[in-house]
PDB file of N, CA and C in Angstrom:
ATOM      1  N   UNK O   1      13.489 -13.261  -3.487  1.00  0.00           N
ATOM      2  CA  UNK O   1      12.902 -11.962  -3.623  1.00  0.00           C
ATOM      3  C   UNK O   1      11.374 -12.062  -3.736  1.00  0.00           C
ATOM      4  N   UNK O   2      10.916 -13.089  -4.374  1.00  0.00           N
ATOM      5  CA  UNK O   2       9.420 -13.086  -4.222  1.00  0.00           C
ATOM      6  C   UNK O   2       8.437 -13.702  -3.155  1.00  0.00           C
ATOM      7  N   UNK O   3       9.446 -14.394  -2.089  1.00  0.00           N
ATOM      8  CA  UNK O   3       9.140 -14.565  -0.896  1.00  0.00           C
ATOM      9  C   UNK O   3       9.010 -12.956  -0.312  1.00  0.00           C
ATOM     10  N   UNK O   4      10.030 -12.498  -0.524  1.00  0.00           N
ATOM     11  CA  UNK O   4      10.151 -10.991   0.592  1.00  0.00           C
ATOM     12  C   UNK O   4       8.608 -10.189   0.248  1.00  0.00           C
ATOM     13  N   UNK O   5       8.305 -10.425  -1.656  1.00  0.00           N
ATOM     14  CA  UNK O   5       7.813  -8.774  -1.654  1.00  0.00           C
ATOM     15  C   UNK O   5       6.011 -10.305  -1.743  1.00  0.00           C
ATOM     16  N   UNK O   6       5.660 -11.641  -1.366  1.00  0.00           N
ATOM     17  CA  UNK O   6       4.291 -11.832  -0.428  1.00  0.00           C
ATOM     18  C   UNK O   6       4.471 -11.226   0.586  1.00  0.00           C
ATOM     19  N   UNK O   7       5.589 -11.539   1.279  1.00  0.00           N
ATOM     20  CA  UNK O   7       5.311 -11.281   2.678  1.00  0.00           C
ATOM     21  C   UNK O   7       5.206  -9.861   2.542  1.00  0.00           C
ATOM     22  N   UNK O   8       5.552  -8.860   2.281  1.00  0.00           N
ATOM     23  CA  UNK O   8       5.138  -7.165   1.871  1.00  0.00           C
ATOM     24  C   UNK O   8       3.931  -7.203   1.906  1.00  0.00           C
ATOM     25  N   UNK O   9       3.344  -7.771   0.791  1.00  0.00           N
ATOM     26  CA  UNK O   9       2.109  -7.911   0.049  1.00  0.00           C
ATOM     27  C   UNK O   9       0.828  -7.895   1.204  1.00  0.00           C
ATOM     28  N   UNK O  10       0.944  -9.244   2.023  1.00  0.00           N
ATOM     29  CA  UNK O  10       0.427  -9.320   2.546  1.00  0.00           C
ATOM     30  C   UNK O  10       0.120  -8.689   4.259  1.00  0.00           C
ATOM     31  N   UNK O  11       1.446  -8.186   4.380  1.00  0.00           N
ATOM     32  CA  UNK O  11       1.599  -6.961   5.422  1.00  0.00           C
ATOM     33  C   UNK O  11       0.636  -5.730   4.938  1.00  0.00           C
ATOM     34  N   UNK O  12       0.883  -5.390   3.955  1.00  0.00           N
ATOM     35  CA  UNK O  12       0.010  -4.062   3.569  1.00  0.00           C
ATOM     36  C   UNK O  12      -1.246  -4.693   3.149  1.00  0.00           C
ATOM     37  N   UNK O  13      -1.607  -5.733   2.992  1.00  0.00           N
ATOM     38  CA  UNK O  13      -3.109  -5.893   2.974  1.00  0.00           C
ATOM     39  C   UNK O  13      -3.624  -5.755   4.268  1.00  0.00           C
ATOM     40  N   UNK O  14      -2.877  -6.291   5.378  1.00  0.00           N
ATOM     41  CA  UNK O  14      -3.310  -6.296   6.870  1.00  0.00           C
ATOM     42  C   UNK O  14      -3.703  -5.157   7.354  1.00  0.00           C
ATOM     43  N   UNK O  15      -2.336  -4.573   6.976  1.00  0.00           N
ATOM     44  CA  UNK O  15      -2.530  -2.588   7.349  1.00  0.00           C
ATOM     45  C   UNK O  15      -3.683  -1.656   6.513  1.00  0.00           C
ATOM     46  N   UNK O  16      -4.093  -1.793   5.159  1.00  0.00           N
ATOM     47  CA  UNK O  16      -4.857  -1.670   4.293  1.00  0.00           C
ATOM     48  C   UNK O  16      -6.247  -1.734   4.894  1.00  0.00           C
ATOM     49  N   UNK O  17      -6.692  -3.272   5.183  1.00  0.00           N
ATOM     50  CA  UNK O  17      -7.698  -3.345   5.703  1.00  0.00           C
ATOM     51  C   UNK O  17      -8.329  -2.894   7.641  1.00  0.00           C
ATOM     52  N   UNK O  18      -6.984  -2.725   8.499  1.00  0.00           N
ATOM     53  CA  UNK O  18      -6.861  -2.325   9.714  1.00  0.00           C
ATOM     54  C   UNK O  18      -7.035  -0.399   9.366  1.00  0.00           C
ATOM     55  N   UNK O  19      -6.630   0.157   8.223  1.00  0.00           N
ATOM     56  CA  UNK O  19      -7.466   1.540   8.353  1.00  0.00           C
ATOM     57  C   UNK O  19      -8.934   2.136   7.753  1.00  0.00           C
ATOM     58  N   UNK O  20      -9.193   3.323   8.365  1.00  0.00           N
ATOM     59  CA  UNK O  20     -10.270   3.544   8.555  1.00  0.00           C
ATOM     60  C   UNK O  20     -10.956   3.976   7.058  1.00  0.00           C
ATOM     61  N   UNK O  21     -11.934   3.645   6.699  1.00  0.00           N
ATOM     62  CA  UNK O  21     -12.862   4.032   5.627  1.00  0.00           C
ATOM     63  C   UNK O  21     -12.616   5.183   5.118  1.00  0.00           C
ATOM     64  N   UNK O  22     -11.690   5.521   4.135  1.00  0.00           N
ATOM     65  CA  UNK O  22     -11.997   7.207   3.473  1.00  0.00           C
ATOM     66  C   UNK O  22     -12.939   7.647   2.237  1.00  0.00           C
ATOM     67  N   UNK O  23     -13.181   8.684   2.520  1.00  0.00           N
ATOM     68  CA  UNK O  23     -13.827   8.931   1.234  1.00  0.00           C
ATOM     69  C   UNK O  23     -13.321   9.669  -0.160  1.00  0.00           C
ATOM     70  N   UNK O  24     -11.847   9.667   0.053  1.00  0.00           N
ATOM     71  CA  UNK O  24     -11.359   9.977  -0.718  1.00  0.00           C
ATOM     72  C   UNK O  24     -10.012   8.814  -1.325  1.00  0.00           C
ATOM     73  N   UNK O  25      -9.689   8.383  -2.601  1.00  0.00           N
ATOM     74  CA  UNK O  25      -8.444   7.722  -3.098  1.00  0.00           C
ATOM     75  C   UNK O  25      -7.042   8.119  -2.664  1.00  0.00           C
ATOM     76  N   UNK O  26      -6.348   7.186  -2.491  1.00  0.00           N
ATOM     77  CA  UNK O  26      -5.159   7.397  -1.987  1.00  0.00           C
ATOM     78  C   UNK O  26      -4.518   6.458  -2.228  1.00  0.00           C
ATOM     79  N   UNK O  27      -3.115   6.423  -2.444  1.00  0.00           N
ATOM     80  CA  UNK O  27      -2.019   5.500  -2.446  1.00  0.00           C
ATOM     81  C   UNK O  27      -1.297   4.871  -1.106  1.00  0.00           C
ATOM     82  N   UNK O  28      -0.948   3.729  -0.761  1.00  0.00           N
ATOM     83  CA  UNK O  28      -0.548   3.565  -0.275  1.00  0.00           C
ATOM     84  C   UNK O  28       0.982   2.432   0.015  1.00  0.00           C
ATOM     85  N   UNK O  29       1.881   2.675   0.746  1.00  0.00           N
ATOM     86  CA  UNK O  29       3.153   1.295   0.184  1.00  0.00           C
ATOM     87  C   UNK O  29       3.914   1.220   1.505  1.00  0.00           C
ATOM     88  N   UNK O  30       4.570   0.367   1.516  1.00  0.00           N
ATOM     89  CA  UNK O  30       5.365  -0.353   2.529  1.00  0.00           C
ATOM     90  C   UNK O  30       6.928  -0.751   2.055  1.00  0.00           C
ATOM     91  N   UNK O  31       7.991  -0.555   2.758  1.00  0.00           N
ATOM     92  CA  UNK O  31       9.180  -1.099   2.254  1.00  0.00           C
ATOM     93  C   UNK O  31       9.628  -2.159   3.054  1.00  0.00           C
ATOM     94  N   UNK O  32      10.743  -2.558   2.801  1.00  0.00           N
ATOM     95  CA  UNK O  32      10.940  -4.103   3.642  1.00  0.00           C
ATOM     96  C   UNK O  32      11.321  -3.069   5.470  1.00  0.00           C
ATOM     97  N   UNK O  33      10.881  -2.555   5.759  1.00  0.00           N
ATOM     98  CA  UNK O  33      11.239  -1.893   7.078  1.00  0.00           C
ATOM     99  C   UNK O  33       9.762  -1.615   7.715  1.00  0.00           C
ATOM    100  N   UNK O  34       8.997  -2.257   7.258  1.00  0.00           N
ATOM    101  CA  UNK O  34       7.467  -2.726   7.330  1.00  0.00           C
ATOM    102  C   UNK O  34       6.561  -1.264   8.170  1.00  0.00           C
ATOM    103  N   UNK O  35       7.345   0.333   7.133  1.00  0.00           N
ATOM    104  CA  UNK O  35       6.710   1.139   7.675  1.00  0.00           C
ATOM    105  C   UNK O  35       5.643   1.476   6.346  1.00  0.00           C
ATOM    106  N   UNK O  36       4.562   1.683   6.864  1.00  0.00           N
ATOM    107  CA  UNK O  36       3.080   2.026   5.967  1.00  0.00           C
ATOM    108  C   UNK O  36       3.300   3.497   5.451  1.00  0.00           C
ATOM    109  N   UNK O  37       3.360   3.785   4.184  1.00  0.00           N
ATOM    110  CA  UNK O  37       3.037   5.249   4.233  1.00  0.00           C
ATOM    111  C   UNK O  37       2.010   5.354   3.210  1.00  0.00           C
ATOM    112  N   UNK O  38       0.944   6.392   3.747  1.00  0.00           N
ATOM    113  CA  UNK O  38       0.509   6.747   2.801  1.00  0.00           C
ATOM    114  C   UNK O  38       0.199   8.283   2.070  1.00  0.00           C
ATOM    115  N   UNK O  39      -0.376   8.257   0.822  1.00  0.00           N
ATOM    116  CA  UNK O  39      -0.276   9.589   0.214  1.00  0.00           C
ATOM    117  C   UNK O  39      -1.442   9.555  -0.957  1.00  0.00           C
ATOM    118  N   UNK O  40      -1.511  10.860  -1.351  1.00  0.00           N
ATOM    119  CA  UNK O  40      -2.365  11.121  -2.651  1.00  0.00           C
ATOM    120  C   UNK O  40      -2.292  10.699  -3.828  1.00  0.00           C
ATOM    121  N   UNK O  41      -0.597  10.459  -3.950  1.00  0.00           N
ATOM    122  CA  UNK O  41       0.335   9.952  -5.191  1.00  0.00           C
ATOM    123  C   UNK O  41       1.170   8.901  -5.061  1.00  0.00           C
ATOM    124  N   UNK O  42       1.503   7.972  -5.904  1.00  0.00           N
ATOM    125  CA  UNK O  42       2.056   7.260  -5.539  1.00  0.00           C
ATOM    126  C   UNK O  42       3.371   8.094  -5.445  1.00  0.00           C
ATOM    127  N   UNK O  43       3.944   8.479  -6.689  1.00  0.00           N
ATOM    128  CA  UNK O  43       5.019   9.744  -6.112  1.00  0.00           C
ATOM    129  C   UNK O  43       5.029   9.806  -4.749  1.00  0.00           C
ATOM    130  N   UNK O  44       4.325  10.441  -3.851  1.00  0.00           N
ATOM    131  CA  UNK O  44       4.447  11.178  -2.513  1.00  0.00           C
ATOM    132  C   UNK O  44       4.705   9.801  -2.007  1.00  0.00           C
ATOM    133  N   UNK O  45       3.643   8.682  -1.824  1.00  0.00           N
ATOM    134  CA  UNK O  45       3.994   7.390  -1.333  1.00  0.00           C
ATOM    135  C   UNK O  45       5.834   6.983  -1.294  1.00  0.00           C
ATOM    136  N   UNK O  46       6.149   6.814  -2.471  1.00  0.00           N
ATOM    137  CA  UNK O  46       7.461   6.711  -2.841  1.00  0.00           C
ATOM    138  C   UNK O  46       8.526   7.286  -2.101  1.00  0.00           C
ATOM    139  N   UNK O  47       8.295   9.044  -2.082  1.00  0.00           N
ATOM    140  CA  UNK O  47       9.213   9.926  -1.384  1.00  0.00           C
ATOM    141  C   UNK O  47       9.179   9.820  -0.027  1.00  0.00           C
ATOM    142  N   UNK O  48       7.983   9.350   0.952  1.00  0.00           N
ATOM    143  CA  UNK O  48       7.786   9.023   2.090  1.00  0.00           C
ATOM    144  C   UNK O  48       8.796   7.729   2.303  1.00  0.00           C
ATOM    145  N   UNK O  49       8.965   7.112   1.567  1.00  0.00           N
ATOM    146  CA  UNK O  49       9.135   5.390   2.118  1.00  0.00           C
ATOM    147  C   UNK O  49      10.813   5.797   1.821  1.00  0.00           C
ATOM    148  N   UNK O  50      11.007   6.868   0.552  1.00  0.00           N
ATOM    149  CA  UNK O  50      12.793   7.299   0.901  1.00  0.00           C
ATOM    150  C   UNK O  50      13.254   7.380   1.759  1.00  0.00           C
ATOM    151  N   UNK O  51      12.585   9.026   2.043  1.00  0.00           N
ATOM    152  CA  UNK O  51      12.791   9.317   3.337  1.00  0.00           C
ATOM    153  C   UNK O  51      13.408   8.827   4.791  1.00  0.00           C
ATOM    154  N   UNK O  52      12.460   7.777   4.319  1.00  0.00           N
ATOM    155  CA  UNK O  52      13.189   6.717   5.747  1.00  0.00           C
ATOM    156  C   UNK O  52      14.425   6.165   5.756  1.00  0.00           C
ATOM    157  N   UNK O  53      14.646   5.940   5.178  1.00  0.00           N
ATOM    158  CA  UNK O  53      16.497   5.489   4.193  1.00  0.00           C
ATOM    159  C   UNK O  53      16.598   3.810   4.837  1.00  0.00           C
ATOM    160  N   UNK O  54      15.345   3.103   4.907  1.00  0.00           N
ATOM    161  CA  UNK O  54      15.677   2.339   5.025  1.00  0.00           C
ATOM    162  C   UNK O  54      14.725   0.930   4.580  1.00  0.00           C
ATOM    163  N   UNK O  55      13.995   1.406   3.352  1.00  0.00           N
ATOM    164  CA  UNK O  55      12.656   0.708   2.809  1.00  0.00           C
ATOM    165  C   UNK O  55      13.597  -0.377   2.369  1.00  0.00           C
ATOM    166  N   UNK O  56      14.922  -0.635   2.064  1.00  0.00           N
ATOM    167  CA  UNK O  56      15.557  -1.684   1.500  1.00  0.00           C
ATOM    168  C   UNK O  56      15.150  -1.997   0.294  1.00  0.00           C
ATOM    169  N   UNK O  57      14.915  -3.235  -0.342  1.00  0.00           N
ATOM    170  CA  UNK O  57      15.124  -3.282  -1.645  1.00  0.00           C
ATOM    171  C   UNK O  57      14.047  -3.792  -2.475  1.00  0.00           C
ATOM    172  N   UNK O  58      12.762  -4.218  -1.576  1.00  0.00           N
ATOM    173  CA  UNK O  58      11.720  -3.790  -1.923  1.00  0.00           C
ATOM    174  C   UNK O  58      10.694  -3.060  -1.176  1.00  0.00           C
ATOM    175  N   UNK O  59       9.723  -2.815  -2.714  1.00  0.00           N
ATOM    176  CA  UNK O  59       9.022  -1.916  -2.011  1.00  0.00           C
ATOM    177  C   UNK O  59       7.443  -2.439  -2.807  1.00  0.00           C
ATOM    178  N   UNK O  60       6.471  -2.115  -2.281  1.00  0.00           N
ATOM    179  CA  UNK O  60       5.146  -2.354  -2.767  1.00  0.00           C
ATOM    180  C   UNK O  60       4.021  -1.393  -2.531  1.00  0.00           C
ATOM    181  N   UNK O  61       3.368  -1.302  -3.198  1.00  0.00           N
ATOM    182  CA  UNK O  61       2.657   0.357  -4.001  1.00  0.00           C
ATOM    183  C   UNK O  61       1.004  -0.225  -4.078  1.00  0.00           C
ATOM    184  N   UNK O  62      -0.157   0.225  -3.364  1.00  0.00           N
ATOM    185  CA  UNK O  62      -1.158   0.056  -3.604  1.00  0.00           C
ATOM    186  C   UNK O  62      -1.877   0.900  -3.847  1.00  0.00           C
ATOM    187  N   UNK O  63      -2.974   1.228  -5.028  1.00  0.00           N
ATOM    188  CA  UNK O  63      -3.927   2.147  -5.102  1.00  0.00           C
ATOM    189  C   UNK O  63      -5.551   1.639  -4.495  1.00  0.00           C
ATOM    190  N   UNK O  64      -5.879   2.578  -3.402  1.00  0.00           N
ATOM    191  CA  UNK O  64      -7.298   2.265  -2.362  1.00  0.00           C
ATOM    192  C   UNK O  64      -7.928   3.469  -2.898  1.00  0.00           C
ATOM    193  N   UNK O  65      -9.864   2.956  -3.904  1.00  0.00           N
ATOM    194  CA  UNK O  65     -10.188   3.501  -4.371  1.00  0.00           C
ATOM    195  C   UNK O  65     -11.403   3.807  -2.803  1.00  0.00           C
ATOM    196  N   UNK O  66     -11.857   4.900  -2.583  1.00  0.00           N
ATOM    197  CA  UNK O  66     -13.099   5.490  -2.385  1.00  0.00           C
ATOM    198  C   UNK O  66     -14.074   4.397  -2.427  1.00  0.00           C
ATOM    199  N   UNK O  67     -14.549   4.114  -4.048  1.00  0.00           N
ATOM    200  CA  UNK O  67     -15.639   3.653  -4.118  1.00  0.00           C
ATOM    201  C   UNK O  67     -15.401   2.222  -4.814  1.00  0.00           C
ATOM    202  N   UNK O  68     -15.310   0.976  -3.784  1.00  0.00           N
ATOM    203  CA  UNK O  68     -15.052  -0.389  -3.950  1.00  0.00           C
ATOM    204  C   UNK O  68     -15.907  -0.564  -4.932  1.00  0.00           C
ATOM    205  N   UNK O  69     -15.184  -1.975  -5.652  1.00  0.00           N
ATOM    206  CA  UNK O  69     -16.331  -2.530  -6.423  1.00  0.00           C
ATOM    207  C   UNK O  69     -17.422  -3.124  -6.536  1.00  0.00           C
ATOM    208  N   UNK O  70     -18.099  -3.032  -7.116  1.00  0.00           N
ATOM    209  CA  UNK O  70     -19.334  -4.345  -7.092  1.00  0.00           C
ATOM    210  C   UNK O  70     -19.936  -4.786  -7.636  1.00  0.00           C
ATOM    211  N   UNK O  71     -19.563  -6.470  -7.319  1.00  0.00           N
ATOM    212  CA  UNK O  71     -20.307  -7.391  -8.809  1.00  0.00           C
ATOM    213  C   UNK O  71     -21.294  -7.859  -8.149  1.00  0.00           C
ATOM    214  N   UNK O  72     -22.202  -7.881  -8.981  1.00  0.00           N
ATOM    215  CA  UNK O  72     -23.643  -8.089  -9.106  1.00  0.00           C
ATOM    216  C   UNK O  72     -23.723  -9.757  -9.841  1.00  0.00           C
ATOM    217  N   UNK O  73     -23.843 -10.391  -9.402  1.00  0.00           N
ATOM    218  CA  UNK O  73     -24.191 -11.972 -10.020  1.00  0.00           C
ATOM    219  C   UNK O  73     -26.143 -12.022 -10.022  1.00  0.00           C
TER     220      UNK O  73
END
């Protein structure tokens, strides 16, 4: 199982970083049926990836802020 939910992990980092710049926060998650959804809430995220009836048995949940961080060294 923790093989399945890197490989998740790192699927939605791919997809994560392959969309476009918003200026607003949003949630975003993937189920093992490697469809992207995203939403305002993770809630909505969640109900999207139901929907599909086929996210299987995991699932992985990211919050993408607006305004990245930044360290200053």
């Amino acid at each position: 199982m923790l093989d399945e939910h890197a490989r998740l992990r790192s699927l939605l980092n791919d997809a994560i970083a392959a969309m476009h710049v918003s200026s607003v926060d949003y949630w975003v998650g993937m189920g093992t049926d490697e469809v992207v959804v995203r939403g305002e809430t993770a809630e909505a995220v969640m109900a999207g990836i139901d929907a599909g009836g086929t996210a299987g048995f995991a699932v992985v949940l990211e919050f993408v802020s607006a305004e990245p961080q930044v360290i200053v060294l």
